[in-house]
Each structure stands twice: as structure tokens, then as C-alpha cells.
PDB file of C-alpha atoms and ligand atoms in Angstrom:
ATOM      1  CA  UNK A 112      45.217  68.727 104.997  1.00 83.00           C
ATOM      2  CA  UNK A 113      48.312  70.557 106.688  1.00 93.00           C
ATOM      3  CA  UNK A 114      48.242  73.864 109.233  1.00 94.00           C
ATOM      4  CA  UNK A 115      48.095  76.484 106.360  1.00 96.00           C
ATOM      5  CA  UNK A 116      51.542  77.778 108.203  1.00 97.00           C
ATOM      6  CA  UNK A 117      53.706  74.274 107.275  1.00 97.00           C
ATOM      7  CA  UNK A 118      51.177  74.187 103.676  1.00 97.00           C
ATOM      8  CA  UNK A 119      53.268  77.687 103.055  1.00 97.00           C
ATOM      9  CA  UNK A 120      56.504  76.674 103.918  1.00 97.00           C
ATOM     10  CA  UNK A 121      56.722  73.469 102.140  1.00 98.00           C
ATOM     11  CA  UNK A 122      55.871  75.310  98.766  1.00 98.00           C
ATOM     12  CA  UNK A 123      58.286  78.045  99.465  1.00 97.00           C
ATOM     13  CA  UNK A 124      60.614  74.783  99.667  1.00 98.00           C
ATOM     14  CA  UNK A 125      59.236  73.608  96.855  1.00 98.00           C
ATOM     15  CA  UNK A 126      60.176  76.981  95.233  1.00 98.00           C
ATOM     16  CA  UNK A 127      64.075  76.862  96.992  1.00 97.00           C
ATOM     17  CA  UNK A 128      64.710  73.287  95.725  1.00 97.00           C
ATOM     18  CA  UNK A 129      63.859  74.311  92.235  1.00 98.00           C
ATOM     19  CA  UNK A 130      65.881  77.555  92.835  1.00 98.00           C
ATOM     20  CA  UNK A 131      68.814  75.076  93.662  1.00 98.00           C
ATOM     21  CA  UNK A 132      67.787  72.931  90.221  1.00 98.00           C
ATOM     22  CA  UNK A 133      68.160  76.399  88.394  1.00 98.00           C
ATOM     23  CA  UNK A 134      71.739  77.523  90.071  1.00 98.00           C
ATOM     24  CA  UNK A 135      73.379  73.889  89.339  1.00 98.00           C
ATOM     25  CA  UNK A 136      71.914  74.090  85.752  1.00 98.00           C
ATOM     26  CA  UNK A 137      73.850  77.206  84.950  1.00 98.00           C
ATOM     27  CA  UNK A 138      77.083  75.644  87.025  1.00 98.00           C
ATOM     28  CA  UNK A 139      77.041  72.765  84.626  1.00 98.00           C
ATOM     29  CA  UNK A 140      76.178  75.367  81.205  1.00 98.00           C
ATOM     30  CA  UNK A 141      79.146  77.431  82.860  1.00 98.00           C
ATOM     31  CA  UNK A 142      81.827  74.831  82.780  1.00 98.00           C
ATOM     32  CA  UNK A 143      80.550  72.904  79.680  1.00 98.00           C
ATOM     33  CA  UNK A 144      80.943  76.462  78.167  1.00 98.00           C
ATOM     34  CA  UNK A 145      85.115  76.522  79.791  1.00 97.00           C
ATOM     35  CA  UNK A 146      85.463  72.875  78.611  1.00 96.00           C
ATOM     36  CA  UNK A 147      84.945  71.198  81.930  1.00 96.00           C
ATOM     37  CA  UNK A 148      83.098  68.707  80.617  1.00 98.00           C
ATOM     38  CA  UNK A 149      83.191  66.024  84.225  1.00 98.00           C
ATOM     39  CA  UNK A 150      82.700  69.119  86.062  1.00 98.00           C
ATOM     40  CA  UNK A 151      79.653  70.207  83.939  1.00 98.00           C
ATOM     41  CA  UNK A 152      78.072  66.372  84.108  1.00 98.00           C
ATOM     42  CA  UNK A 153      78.390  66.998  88.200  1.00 98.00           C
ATOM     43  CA  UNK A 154      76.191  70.137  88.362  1.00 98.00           C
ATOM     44  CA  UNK A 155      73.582  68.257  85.829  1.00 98.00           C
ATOM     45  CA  UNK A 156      73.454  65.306  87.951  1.00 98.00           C
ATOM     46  CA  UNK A 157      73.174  67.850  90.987  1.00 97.00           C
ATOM     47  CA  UNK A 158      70.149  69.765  88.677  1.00 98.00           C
ATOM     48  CA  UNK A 159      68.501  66.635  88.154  1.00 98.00           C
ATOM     49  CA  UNK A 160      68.437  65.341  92.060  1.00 97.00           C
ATOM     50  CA  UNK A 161      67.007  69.167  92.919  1.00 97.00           C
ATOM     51  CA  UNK A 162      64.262  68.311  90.901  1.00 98.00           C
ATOM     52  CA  UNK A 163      63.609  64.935  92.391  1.00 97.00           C
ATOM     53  CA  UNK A 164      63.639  67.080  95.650  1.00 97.00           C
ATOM     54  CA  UNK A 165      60.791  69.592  93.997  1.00 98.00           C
ATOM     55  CA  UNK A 166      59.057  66.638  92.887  1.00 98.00           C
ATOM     56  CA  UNK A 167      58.834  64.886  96.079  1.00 97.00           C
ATOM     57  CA  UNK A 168      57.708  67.786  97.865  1.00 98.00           C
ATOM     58  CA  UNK A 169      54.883  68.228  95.578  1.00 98.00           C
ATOM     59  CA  UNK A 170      53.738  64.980  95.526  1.00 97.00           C
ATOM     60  CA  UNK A 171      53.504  65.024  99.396  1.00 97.00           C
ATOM     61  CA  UNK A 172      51.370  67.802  99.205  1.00 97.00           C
ATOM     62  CA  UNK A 173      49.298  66.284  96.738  1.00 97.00           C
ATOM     63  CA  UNK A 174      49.241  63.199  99.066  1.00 97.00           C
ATOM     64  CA  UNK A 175      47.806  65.525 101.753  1.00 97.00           C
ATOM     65  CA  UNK A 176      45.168  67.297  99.783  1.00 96.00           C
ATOM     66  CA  UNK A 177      46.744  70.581  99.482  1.00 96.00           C
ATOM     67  CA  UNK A 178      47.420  73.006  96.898  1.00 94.00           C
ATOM     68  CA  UNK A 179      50.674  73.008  94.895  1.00 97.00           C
ATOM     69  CA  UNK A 180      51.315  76.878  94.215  1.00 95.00           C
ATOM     70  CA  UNK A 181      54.416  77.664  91.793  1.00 96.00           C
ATOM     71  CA  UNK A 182      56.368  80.712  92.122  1.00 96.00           C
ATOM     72  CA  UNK A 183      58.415  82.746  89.990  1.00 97.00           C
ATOM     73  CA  UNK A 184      62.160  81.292  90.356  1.00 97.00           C
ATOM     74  CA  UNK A 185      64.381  84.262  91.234  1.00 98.00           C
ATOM     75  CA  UNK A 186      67.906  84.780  88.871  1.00 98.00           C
ATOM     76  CA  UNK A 187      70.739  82.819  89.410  1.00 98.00           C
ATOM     77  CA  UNK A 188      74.826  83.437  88.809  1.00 98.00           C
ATOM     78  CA  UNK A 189      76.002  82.740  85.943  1.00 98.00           C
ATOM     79  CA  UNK A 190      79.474  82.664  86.334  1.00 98.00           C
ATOM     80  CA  UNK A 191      82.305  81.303  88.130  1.00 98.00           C
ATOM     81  CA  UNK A 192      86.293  82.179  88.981  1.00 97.00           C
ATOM     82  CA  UNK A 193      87.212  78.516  89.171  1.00 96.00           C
ATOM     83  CA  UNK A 194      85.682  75.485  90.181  1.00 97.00           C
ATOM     84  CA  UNK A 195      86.855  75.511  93.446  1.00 97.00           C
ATOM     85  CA  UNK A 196      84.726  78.777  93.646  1.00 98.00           C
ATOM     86  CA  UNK A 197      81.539  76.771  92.165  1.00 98.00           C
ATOM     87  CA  UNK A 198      82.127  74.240  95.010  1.00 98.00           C
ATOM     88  CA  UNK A 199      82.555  76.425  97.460  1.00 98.00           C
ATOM     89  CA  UNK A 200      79.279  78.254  96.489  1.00 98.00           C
ATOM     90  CA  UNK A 201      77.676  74.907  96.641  1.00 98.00           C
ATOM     91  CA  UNK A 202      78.384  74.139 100.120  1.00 98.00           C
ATOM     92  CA  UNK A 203      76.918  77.621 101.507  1.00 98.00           C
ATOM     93  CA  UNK A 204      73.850  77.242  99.046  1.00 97.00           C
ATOM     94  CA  UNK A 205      73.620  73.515 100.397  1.00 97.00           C
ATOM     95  CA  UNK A 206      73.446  74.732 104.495  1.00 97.00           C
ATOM     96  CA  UNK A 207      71.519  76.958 103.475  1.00 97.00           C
ATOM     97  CA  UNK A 208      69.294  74.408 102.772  1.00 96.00           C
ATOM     98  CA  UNK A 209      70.007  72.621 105.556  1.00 97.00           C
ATOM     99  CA  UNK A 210      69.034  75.364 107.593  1.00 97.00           C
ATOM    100  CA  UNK A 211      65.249  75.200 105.882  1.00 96.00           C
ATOM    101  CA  UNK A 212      64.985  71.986 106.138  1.00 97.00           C
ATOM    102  CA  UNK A 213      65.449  72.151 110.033  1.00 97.00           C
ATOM    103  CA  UNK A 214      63.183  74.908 110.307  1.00 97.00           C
ATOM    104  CA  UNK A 215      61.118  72.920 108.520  1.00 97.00           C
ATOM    105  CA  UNK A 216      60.912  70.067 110.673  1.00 97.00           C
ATOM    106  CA  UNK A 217      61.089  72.325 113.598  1.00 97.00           C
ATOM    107  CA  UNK A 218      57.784  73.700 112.485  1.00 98.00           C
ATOM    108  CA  UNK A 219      56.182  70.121 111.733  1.00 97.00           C
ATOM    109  CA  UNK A 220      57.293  69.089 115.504  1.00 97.00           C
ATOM    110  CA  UNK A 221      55.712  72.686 116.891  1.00 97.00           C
ATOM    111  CA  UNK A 222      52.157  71.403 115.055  1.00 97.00           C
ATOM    112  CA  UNK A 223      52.820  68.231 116.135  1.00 97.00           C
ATOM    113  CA  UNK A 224      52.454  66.960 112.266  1.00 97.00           C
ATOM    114  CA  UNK A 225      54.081  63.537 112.751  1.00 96.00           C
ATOM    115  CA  UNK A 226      53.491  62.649 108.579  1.00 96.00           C
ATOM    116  CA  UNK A 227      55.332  65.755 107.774  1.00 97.00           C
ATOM    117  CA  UNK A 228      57.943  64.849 110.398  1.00 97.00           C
ATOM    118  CA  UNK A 229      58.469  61.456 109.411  1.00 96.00           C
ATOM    119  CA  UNK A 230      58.506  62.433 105.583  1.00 96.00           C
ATOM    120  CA  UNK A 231      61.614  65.038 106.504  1.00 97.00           C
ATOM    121  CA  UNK A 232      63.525  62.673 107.570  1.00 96.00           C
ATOM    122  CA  UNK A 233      64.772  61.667 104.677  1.00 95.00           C
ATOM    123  CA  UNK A 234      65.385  65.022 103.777  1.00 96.00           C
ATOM    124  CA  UNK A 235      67.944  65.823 106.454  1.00 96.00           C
ATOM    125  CA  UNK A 236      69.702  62.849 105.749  1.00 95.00           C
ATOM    126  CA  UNK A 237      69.672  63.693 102.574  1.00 93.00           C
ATOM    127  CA  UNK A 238      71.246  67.122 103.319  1.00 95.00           C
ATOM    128  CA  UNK A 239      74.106  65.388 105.074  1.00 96.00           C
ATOM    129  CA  UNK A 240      74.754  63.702 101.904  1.00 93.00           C
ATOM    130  CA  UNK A 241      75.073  66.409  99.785  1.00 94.00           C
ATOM    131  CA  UNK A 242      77.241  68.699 101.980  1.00 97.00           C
ATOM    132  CA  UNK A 243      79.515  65.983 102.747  1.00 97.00           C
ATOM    133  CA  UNK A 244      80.373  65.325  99.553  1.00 96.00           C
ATOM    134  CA  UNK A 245      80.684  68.873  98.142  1.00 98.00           C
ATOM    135  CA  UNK A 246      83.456  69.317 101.053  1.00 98.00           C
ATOM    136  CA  UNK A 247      84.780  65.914  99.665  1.00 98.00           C
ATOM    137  CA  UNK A 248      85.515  67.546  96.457  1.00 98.00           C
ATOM    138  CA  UNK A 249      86.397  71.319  97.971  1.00 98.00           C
ATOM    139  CA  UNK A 250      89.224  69.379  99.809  1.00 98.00           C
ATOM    140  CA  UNK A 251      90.715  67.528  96.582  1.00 97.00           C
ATOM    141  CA  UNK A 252      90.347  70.990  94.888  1.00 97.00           C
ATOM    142  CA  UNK A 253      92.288  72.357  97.468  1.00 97.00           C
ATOM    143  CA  UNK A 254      94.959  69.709  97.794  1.00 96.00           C
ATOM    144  CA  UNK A 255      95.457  69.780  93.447  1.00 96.00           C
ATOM    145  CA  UNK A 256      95.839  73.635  93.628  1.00 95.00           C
ATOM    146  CA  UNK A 257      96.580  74.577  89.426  1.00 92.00           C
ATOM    147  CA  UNK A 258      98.308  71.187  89.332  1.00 96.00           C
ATOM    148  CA  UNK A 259      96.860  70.737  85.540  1.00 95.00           C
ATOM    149  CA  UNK A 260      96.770  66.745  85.496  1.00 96.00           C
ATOM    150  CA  UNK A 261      95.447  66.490  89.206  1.00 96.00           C
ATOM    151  CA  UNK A 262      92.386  68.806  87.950  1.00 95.00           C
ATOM    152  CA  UNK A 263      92.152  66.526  85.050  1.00 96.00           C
ATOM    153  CA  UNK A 264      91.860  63.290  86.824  1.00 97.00           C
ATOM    154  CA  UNK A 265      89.055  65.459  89.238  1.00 97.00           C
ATOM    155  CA  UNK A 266      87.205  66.359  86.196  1.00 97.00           C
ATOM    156  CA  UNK A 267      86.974  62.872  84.878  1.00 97.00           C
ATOM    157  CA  UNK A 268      86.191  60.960  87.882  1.00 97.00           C
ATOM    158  CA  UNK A 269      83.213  64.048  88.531  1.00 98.00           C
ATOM    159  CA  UNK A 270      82.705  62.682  84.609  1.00 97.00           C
ATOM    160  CA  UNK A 271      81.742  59.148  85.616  1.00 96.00           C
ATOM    161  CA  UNK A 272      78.940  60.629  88.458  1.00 95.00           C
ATOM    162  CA  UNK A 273      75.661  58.720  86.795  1.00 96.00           C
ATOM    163  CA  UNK A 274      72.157  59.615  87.962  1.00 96.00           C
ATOM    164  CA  UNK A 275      70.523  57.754  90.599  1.00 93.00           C
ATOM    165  CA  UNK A 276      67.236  58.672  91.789  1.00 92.00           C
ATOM    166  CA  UNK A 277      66.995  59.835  95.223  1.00 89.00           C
ATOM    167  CA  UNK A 278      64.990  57.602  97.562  1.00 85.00           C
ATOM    168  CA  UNK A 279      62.601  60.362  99.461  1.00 85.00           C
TER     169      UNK A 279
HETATM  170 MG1   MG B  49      67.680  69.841  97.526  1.00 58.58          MG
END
């Protein structure tokens, strides 16, 4: 079992990593919808990985005897000005994230829950990961500008991103 405090706050991070799931879904339905098909594989890729995130969190709390409780998932954009905006969006949702995550193992130090600790870890590296490659690809966004054959290239090397399950 967990302190009931850190029980709460890994299923309201269960709930904000299938939040994220549910925003990068309607990125990818968004730009497979304005024919950015590479683009629109990203965000799926980037849905699927959220859920392996969700996933892992419940089955550590499953591990520990405690109670998986699933909350309503609040509404998400649906739209987008550009993909640059998208990106940009994703890096704020992402240290946003990053910010839970470190309250999150903040609060596992503060109850001196070395299990939860250690299983975090992977989790902020994790988060690392992901916002250092969303400012990858905010940078070559910004460098091709409306340059029409730059943005292609982009959209077919995002194209080629394949799904690999996150180690957590
Ligand atoms: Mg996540």
C-alpha cells in the first residue's frame, strides 16, 4: 500500500497522461484532416506512448495493492494555426508534465517511499526525452519558415517515426 496522499496523486497522473493521449490524438486527426499525413503519424505515435505512460502507472498501483480510480478526461483543442503552433503547444503541455512528475517524486522523497521513487525515475528521464525532441522539431520548423519543400521533407521524415514501446 502507498500514503493515501501519493495513492491520489499518481491516479490524478494517471488521469493527466491519458489527458496528454487524448490532446495528441486530436493533433494527429487535425493534420490527417489538413493532409499532413508524417505530421499526423507523429502525434499517433505520441498518443500511443501516453498510453504506455497511463498503463504503467496503473500497473504500479496494481503492483502496490491500491485502487486504480478513472476519471472523466477533460476536452481537448481541436485545432491548430500551423504545425509549428501544434509543436509549440506540445512543449508547454510536455513541462507541464514535467512539472508533475517532479512534484511527484518530490512527494515520494517527503514519505520517504523509495519504490515510488525509484519507479519515477524513469519517468523524468523520460520527460527529458520528450521535450528535447519536440524543441528538436520547433527549431527545424522555425529554420523552414513556409519554405514548401523544407516542410515536406519535415513531414516525411516525422512519417517514418515507428512505435517503440517505452521502457518504464
Ligand atoms: Mg507522458
Amino acid at each position: 500500500m502507498l500514503e493515501k496522499k501519493l495513492e491520489d496523486a499518481l491516479n490524478a497522473q494517471i488521469n493527466a497522461e491519458l489527458w496528454s493521449a487524448y490532446l495528441y490524438l486530436s493533433m494527429s486527426l487535425h493534420f490527417e484532416h489538413e493532409g499532413r499525413n508524417g505530421i499526423a503519424n507523429w502525434f499517433k505515435i505520441q498518443f500511443q506512448e501516453e498510453q504506455a505512460h497511463a498503463l504503467a502507472l496503473m500497473d504500479y498501483l496494481n503492483a502496490r495493492d491500491c485502487k486504480v480510480v478513472l476519471k472523466p478526461i477533460a476536452e481537448v483543442p481541436g485545432s491548430w494555426d500551423s504545425p509549428l503552433a501544434a509543436f509549440k503547444a506540445t512543449l508547454e503541455h510536455e513541462k507541464t508534465v514535467t512539472a508533475s512528475i517532479n512534484a511527484l517524486y518530490a512527494m515520494a522523497e517527503e514519505v520517504k517511499d523509495f519504490a515510488t521513487r525509484q519507479k519515477l525515475n524513469t519517468f523524468v528521464a523520460e520527460q527529458v526525452e520528450e521535450e528535447e525532441t519536440v524543441r528538436q522539431i520547433i527549431d527545424d520548423l522555425s529554420l523552414i519558415g513556409d519554405d514548401g519543400t523544407g516542410l515536406l521533407q519535415l513531414d516525411r521524415e516525422l512519417g517514418a517515426r515507428i512505435y517503440t514501446a517505452p521502457q518504464l
